[in-house]
Tab-separated table of C-alpha atoms in Angstrom:
chain	number	residue	atom	x	y	z
A	630	UNK	CA	94.695	87.148	163.057
A	631	UNK	CA	96.611	84.419	161.292
A	632	UNK	CA	95.476	85.611	157.852
A	633	UNK	CA	96.398	89.211	158.695
A	634	UNK	CA	99.847	88.095	159.774
A	635	UNK	CA	100.412	86.221	156.529
A	636	UNK	CA	99.051	89.104	154.458
A	637	UNK	CA	101.324	91.712	156.024
A	638	UNK	CA	104.365	89.487	156.291
A	639	UNK	CA	104.210	87.509	153.052
A	640	UNK	CA	107.218	89.342	151.616
A	641	UNK	CA	109.266	88.643	154.735
A	642	UNK	CA	108.285	84.966	154.745
A	643	UNK	CA	109.198	84.571	151.067
A	644	UNK	CA	112.569	86.207	151.660
A	645	UNK	CA	113.172	84.072	154.744
A	646	UNK	CA	112.356	80.805	152.971
A	647	UNK	CA	114.485	81.788	149.966
A	648	UNK	CA	117.397	82.572	152.259
A	649	UNK	CA	116.952	79.264	154.108
A	650	UNK	CA	116.880	77.295	150.879
A	651	UNK	CA	119.944	79.057	149.526
A	652	UNK	CA	121.781	78.583	152.787
A	653	UNK	CA	121.062	74.869	152.993
A	654	UNK	CA	122.137	74.424	149.371
A	655	UNK	CA	125.560	75.909	150.068
A	656	UNK	CA	126.118	74.502	153.550
A	657	UNK	CA	128.260	71.356	153.396
A	658	UNK	CA	128.259	71.376	149.587
A	659	UNK	CA	131.064	70.217	147.308
A	660	UNK	CA	131.768	70.892	143.631
A	661	UNK	CA	130.025	67.634	142.778
A	662	UNK	CA	126.420	66.924	141.786
A	663	UNK	CA	124.091	63.962	141.963
A	664	UNK	CA	121.138	63.157	139.703
A	665	UNK	CA	118.298	60.741	140.309
A	666	UNK	CA	116.864	58.950	137.301
A	667	UNK	CA	113.207	58.231	136.618
A	668	UNK	CA	113.975	54.635	135.651
A	669	UNK	CA	114.829	52.114	138.374
A	670	UNK	CA	115.818	48.517	138.838
A	671	UNK	CA	116.208	47.185	135.309
A	672	UNK	CA	118.966	45.180	133.693
A	673	UNK	CA	119.732	48.295	131.672
A	674	UNK	CA	121.330	50.196	134.579
A	675	UNK	CA	124.680	50.464	132.777
A	676	UNK	CA	122.954	51.903	129.725
A	677	UNK	CA	121.184	54.458	131.932
A	678	UNK	CA	124.546	55.830	133.079
A	679	UNK	CA	126.101	55.676	129.605
A	680	UNK	CA	123.184	57.576	128.061
A	681	UNK	CA	123.390	60.220	130.783
A	682	UNK	CA	127.084	60.971	130.259
A	683	UNK	CA	126.648	60.920	126.480
A	684	UNK	CA	123.827	63.419	126.917
A	685	UNK	CA	126.015	65.702	129.034
A	686	UNK	CA	128.682	65.692	126.343
A	687	UNK	CA	126.125	66.556	123.666
A	688	UNK	CA	125.002	69.679	125.530
A	689	UNK	CA	128.605	70.745	126.188
A	690	UNK	CA	128.875	69.816	129.870
A	691	UNK	CA	132.234	68.161	130.505
A	692	UNK	CA	131.948	65.824	133.475
A	693	UNK	CA	134.089	63.466	135.500
A	694	UNK	CA	131.914	60.476	136.518
A	695	UNK	CA	131.564	59.740	140.215
A	696	UNK	CA	129.668	56.906	141.891
A	697	UNK	CA	127.099	54.984	139.860
A	698	UNK	CA	124.268	53.859	142.138
A	699	UNK	CA	122.023	51.210	140.576
A	700	UNK	CA	118.888	50.499	142.596
A	701	UNK	CA	115.339	49.245	142.325
A	702	UNK	CA	114.093	52.343	144.167
A	703	UNK	CA	116.668	55.168	143.769
A	704	UNK	CA	118.992	54.907	140.777
A	705	UNK	CA	121.455	57.794	140.685
A	706	UNK	CA	124.948	58.903	139.764
A	707	UNK	CA	127.289	61.598	140.985
A	708	UNK	CA	129.588	63.640	138.761
A	709	UNK	CA	131.916	66.613	138.787
A	710	UNK	CA	131.679	69.349	136.146
A	711	UNK	CA	135.113	70.218	134.733
A	712	UNK	CA	134.263	73.198	132.514
A	713	UNK	CA	132.302	76.434	132.943
A	714	UNK	CA	128.978	75.116	131.620
A	715	UNK	CA	125.912	75.323	133.866
A	716	UNK	CA	125.693	71.880	135.549
A	717	UNK	CA	121.918	72.200	135.898
A	718	UNK	CA	121.565	71.804	132.144
A	719	UNK	CA	121.552	68.118	133.107
A	720	UNK	CA	117.936	68.546	134.234
A	721	UNK	CA	116.939	68.909	130.582
A	722	UNK	CA	118.196	65.421	129.728
A	723	UNK	CA	115.668	62.598	129.345
A	724	UNK	CA	115.246	60.273	132.330
A	725	UNK	CA	116.697	62.819	134.806
A	726	UNK	CA	114.215	63.268	137.645
A	727	UNK	CA	116.006	65.416	140.237
A	728	UNK	CA	119.417	66.975	140.814
A	729	UNK	CA	121.319	68.261	143.841
A	730	UNK	CA	124.732	69.437	144.925
A	731	UNK	CA	126.564	66.649	146.745
A	732	UNK	CA	126.660	67.470	150.439
A	733	UNK	CA	129.621	66.681	152.660
A	734	UNK	CA	129.416	65.571	156.284
A	735	UNK	CA	132.047	65.697	159.002
A	736	UNK	CA	133.121	62.378	160.496
A	737	UNK	CA	132.545	62.481	164.281
A	738	UNK	CA	135.574	62.039	166.482
A	739	UNK	CA	134.905	60.035	169.661
A	740	UNK	CA	135.754	61.716	172.933
A	741	UNK	CA	137.195	59.295	175.468
A	742	UNK	CA	137.210	60.244	179.161
A	743	UNK	CA	138.736	57.667	181.475
A	744	UNK	CA	138.874	59.919	184.523
A	745	UNK	CA	136.851	59.393	187.675
A	746	UNK	CA	136.019	56.420	189.860
A	747	UNK	CA	133.320	53.801	189.654
A	748	UNK	CA	130.236	55.269	191.309
A	749	UNK	CA	128.751	51.991	192.502
A	750	UNK	CA	131.000	49.401	194.131
A	751	UNK	CA	128.236	47.138	195.363
A	752	UNK	CA	124.999	46.071	193.811
A	753	UNK	CA	123.819	46.433	190.262
A	754	UNK	CA	125.581	49.051	188.146
A	755	UNK	CA	123.406	51.867	186.784
A	756	UNK	CA	122.431	51.862	183.135
A	757	UNK	CA	120.057	53.874	180.984
A	758	UNK	CA	117.795	50.931	180.138
A	759	UNK	CA	115.468	51.573	183.079
A	760	UNK	CA	114.888	55.157	181.877
A	761	UNK	CA	114.306	54.239	178.237
A	762	UNK	CA	112.130	51.143	178.711
A	763	UNK	CA	114.711	48.808	177.165
A	764	UNK	CA	114.943	46.897	180.451
A	765	UNK	CA	111.257	45.940	180.160
A	766	UNK	CA	111.790	44.648	176.616
A	767	UNK	CA	114.722	42.531	177.757
A	768	UNK	CA	112.481	41.162	180.507
A	769	UNK	CA	110.025	40.040	177.815
A	770	UNK	CA	112.775	38.299	175.865
A	771	UNK	CA	113.072	40.969	173.165
A	772	UNK	CA	116.830	41.123	172.631
A	773	UNK	CA	117.246	41.512	168.864
A	774	UNK	CA	117.270	37.802	168.076
A	775	UNK	CA	116.821	37.280	164.319
A	776	UNK	CA	117.281	40.976	163.486
A	777	UNK	CA	119.954	42.187	161.051
A	778	UNK	CA	121.272	45.724	161.568
A	779	UNK	CA	123.424	47.523	158.988
A	780	UNK	CA	125.747	50.151	160.488
A	781	UNK	CA	127.060	52.887	158.159
A	782	UNK	CA	130.009	54.353	159.990
A	783	UNK	CA	133.799	54.369	160.298
A	784	UNK	CA	133.832	50.568	160.322
A	785	UNK	CA	133.663	48.237	163.325
A	786	UNK	CA	136.446	46.648	165.348
A	787	UNK	CA	135.207	43.120	164.717
A	788	UNK	CA	137.917	41.668	167.003
A	789	UNK	CA	136.432	43.395	170.042
A	790	UNK	CA	135.281	40.745	172.559
A	791	UNK	CA	132.008	42.567	173.253
A	792	UNK	CA	131.202	42.349	169.524
A	793	UNK	CA	131.848	38.658	169.031
A	794	UNK	CA	135.630	38.605	168.644
A	795	UNK	CA	135.636	38.008	164.891
A	796	UNK	CA	133.740	38.426	161.643
A	797	UNK	CA	131.866	35.871	159.544
A	798	UNK	CA	128.507	34.124	159.099
A	799	UNK	CA	128.744	32.458	162.530
A	800	UNK	CA	129.766	35.674	164.317
A	801	UNK	CA	127.816	38.694	165.573
A	802	UNK	CA	129.283	40.775	162.722
A	803	UNK	CA	128.404	38.833	159.557
A	804	UNK	CA	130.498	40.732	157.004
A	805	UNK	CA	131.856	44.121	156.038
A	806	UNK	CA	132.107	46.510	153.097
A	807	UNK	CA	134.622	49.211	152.310
A	808	UNK	CA	133.353	52.321	150.503
A	809	UNK	CA	135.203	55.113	148.771
A	810	UNK	CA	134.033	58.229	146.987
A	811	UNK	CA	136.506	57.320	144.252
A	812	UNK	CA	134.949	53.952	143.396
A	813	UNK	CA	132.271	51.354	143.913
A	814	UNK	CA	131.736	49.492	147.182
A	815	UNK	CA	133.997	46.506	147.802
A	816	UNK	CA	133.114	43.504	149.934
A	817	UNK	CA	136.039	43.362	152.351
A	818	UNK	CA	135.875	42.083	155.910
A	819	UNK	CA	139.441	43.192	156.587
A	820	UNK	CA	138.853	46.550	154.900
A	821	UNK	CA	135.868	47.250	157.153
A	822	UNK	CA	138.036	47.417	160.293
A	823	UNK	CA	137.415	50.617	162.273
A	824	UNK	CA	140.254	53.147	162.206
A	825	UNK	CA	138.402	55.931	164.016
A	826	UNK	CA	136.520	54.337	166.912
A	827	UNK	CA	133.119	55.883	166.270
A	828	UNK	CA	131.607	52.908	164.470
A	829	UNK	CA	132.737	50.509	167.202
A	830	UNK	CA	131.226	52.828	169.807
A	831	UNK	CA	127.885	52.802	167.945
A	832	UNK	CA	127.967	49.018	167.424
A	833	UNK	CA	128.521	48.532	171.148
A	834	UNK	CA	125.494	50.651	172.058
A	835	UNK	CA	123.364	48.711	169.588
A	836	UNK	CA	124.445	45.116	170.104
A	837	UNK	CA	127.428	44.805	172.433
A	838	UNK	CA	127.559	41.993	174.990
A	839	UNK	CA	130.214	41.620	177.696
A	840	UNK	CA	128.788	39.994	180.804
A	841	UNK	CA	132.199	39.998	182.486
A	842	UNK	CA	132.017	43.785	182.656
A	843	UNK	CA	128.221	44.037	183.144
A	844	UNK	CA	127.746	45.493	179.689
A	845	UNK	CA	124.839	44.896	177.319
A	846	UNK	CA	123.758	46.699	174.185
A	847	UNK	CA	120.125	47.477	173.417
A	848	UNK	CA	119.712	44.547	170.998
A	849	UNK	CA	122.575	42.332	172.156
A	850	UNK	CA	121.397	39.257	170.222
A	851	UNK	CA	121.122	41.056	166.858
A	852	UNK	CA	123.419	40.404	163.908
A	853	UNK	CA	125.466	43.305	162.532
A	854	UNK	CA	126.805	44.229	159.100
A	855	UNK	CA	129.541	46.821	158.745
A	856	UNK	CA	129.442	49.373	155.919
A	857	UNK	CA	132.584	51.465	156.277
A	858	UNK	CA	131.855	54.719	154.469
A	859	UNK	CA	134.896	56.731	155.551
A	860	UNK	CA	138.548	56.864	154.572
A	861	UNK	CA	141.034	56.464	157.408
A	862	UNK	CA	142.885	59.545	156.175
A	863	UNK	CA	139.796	61.730	155.720
A	864	UNK	CA	137.404	63.447	158.091
A	865	UNK	CA	134.636	63.865	155.482
A	866	UNK	CA	132.012	61.644	153.857
A	867	UNK	CA	129.818	62.650	150.916
A	868	UNK	CA	126.126	62.119	150.142
A	869	UNK	CA	126.729	59.858	147.151
A	870	UNK	CA	128.752	57.414	149.259
A	871	UNK	CA	126.059	57.357	151.946
A	872	UNK	CA	123.286	56.834	149.383
A	873	UNK	CA	125.270	54.023	147.755
A	874	UNK	CA	125.761	52.324	151.137
A	875	UNK	CA	122.098	52.790	152.100
A	876	UNK	CA	120.928	51.243	148.837
A	877	UNK	CA	123.293	48.293	149.209
A	878	UNK	CA	122.224	47.629	152.808
A	879	UNK	CA	118.595	47.698	151.669
A	880	UNK	CA	119.318	45.411	148.693
A	881	UNK	CA	121.036	42.870	150.946
A	882	UNK	CA	118.028	42.630	153.246
A	883	UNK	CA	118.930	44.557	156.396
A	884	UNK	CA	115.991	44.936	158.789
A	885	UNK	CA	117.398	48.146	160.275
A	886	UNK	CA	119.836	50.655	158.798
A	887	UNK	CA	121.692	53.089	161.057
A	888	UNK	CA	123.952	56.016	160.200
A	889	UNK	CA	125.559	58.793	162.212
A	890	UNK	CA	126.617	60.852	159.203
A	891	UNK	CA	124.839	63.713	157.485
A	892	UNK	CA	125.173	67.480	157.243
A	893	UNK	CA	122.879	70.348	158.304
A	894	UNK	CA	120.032	70.898	155.836
A	895	UNK	CA	116.680	70.915	157.621
A	896	UNK	CA	114.633	70.006	154.531
A	897	UNK	CA	113.268	66.637	153.427
A	898	UNK	CA	114.086	67.394	149.763
A	899	UNK	CA	117.859	66.896	150.002
A	900	UNK	CA	119.443	64.044	148.036
A	901	UNK	CA	120.176	61.899	151.088
A	902	UNK	CA	116.747	62.517	152.622
A	903	UNK	CA	115.008	61.651	149.330
A	904	UNK	CA	116.964	58.395	148.988
A	905	UNK	CA	116.413	57.328	152.593
A	906	UNK	CA	112.687	58.115	152.371
A	907	UNK	CA	112.433	55.638	149.483
A	908	UNK	CA	113.993	52.915	151.637
A	909	UNK	CA	111.723	53.603	154.601
A	910	UNK	CA	108.712	53.417	152.275
A	911	UNK	CA	109.695	49.781	151.601
A	912	UNK	CA	109.251	48.918	155.284
A	913	UNK	CA	112.865	49.171	156.451
A	914	UNK	CA	113.490	50.993	159.741
A	915	UNK	CA	116.146	53.685	159.219
A	916	UNK	CA	117.750	55.585	162.083
A	917	UNK	CA	119.991	58.589	161.422
A	918	UNK	CA	121.634	60.977	163.863
A	919	UNK	CA	119.860	64.327	164.000
A	920	UNK	CA	123.174	66.161	164.230
A	921	UNK	CA	125.063	68.040	166.919
A	922	UNK	CA	123.866	71.528	166.018
A	923	UNK	CA	120.426	71.762	167.609
A	924	UNK	CA	121.326	75.015	169.330
A	925	UNK	CA	121.593	76.662	165.898
A	926	UNK	CA	117.841	76.384	165.277
A	927	UNK	CA	115.176	74.307	163.471
A	928	UNK	CA	116.746	74.532	159.996
A	929	UNK	CA	119.923	72.829	161.191
A	930	UNK	CA	118.526	69.320	161.242
A	931	UNK	CA	120.778	66.711	159.625
A	932	UNK	CA	120.108	65.910	155.955
A	933	UNK	CA	119.266	62.210	156.124
A	934	UNK	CA	117.413	62.537	159.419
A	935	UNK	CA	114.984	64.966	157.753
A	936	UNK	CA	113.668	62.244	155.438
A	937	UNK	CA	110.015	61.220	155.603
A	938	UNK	CA	109.336	58.743	158.438
A	939	UNK	CA	113.052	58.440	159.218
A	940	UNK	CA	113.874	58.027	162.913
A	941	UNK	CA	115.956	61.073	163.835
A	942	UNK	CA	118.057	60.373	166.919
A	943	UNK	CA	119.631	62.891	169.273
A	944	UNK	CA	120.918	63.088	172.817
A	945	UNK	CA	120.292	65.325	175.794
A	946	UNK	CA	122.234	66.182	178.921
A	947	UNK	CA	120.635	64.188	181.721
A	948	UNK	CA	121.202	65.906	185.063
A	949	UNK	CA	119.787	64.471	188.295
A	950	UNK	CA	117.922	66.660	190.784
A	951	UNK	CA	116.684	66.600	194.339
A	952	UNK	CA	113.034	67.643	194.383
A	953	UNK	CA	110.537	68.590	197.080
A	954	UNK	CA	106.922	69.606	197.169
A	955	UNK	CA	105.395	72.321	199.332
A	956	UNK	CA	101.619	72.513	199.869
A	957	UNK	CA	100.444	76.125	200.112
A	958	UNK	CA	97.003	77.104	201.469
A	959	UNK	CA	95.546	80.617	201.353
A	960	UNK	CA	91.918	80.971	202.431
A	961	UNK	CA	89.925	78.825	199.970
A	962	UNK	CA	92.823	78.195	197.579
A	963	UNK	CA	95.256	75.295	197.787
A	964	UNK	CA	98.141	74.579	195.444
A	965	UNK	CA	101.500	72.826	195.294
A	966	UNK	CA	104.948	74.241	194.596
A	967	UNK	CA	107.655	71.918	193.326
A	968	UNK	CA	111.296	72.919	193.838
A	969	UNK	CA	114.549	71.278	192.794
A	970	UNK	CA	118.310	71.544	193.033
A	971	UNK	CA	120.916	69.886	190.858
A	972	UNK	CA	123.007	67.086	192.323
A	973	UNK	CA	125.909	68.235	190.212
A	974	UNK	CA	126.446	71.881	191.043
A	975	UNK	CA	129.387	73.505	189.272
A	976	UNK	CA	132.028	74.772	191.669
């Protein structure tokens, strides 16, 4: 049956896959491109980039250089074509391995809801750790001690008391970087300050600690490093910036790398997915948000989260229900019926 289906529907499947590939190429794309080079991690990185741009000029492709990304595992550069030449002529140049359009991701905007009253006034406040198993790990003394986590986000409010109240080698947040699509990364603790709120929100979930308010993050004893990949005046972040930040976090020895930013692609062959897969292959745990568009279907998975062996993270709505069981007997048969009703019925 399976072979008959494929035989009679091969044309449809080919058309569907072609459409999906075309769609994911255009979705979230900019007028910029990124190439990955075959050669990695040598002292000749500068010459790699110089030879590439000289090669573009020789074949008539006028280009404005973007980010140069030297790496031992994924050396790449982004560029913008400024004339009407086919940009994919770059694939004919020596040492060019792969090429993609540079994708563009939206920067999430935190939603703050301060309405309502505290549900529990006595006893231990509810948290999600019991549901996820984190509580058991804390009971065994697994709290993130000795683990370094790089957070690629809108920065972190390093002055927040739940995040150590400062930044430096002796603080929870060791240091920060400031990234821009217009230049190379810059080590800047002050420049890594959060101006959006999302990165601070993520850092709190990961490693926050405020016993005064009964708040603990999942790995509250871990060290954090802030890689601010967004501009305060922009609501977009591009693939080349994310790849540059990922490579730097890997180079500087992070045990875990986390990012909330990527755009819908659904394929593991995108630029960001390819770069992240290389990092994971080196033994680094990488966690990337799966996106907020799951209702759109299976080909709407986020670009980086589609990488090989990358931990794709999403959320679900967690309603609570009353349940009951009824035992039904009819002659020789006996079976159970389970019923439920939501605790939070809409009025």
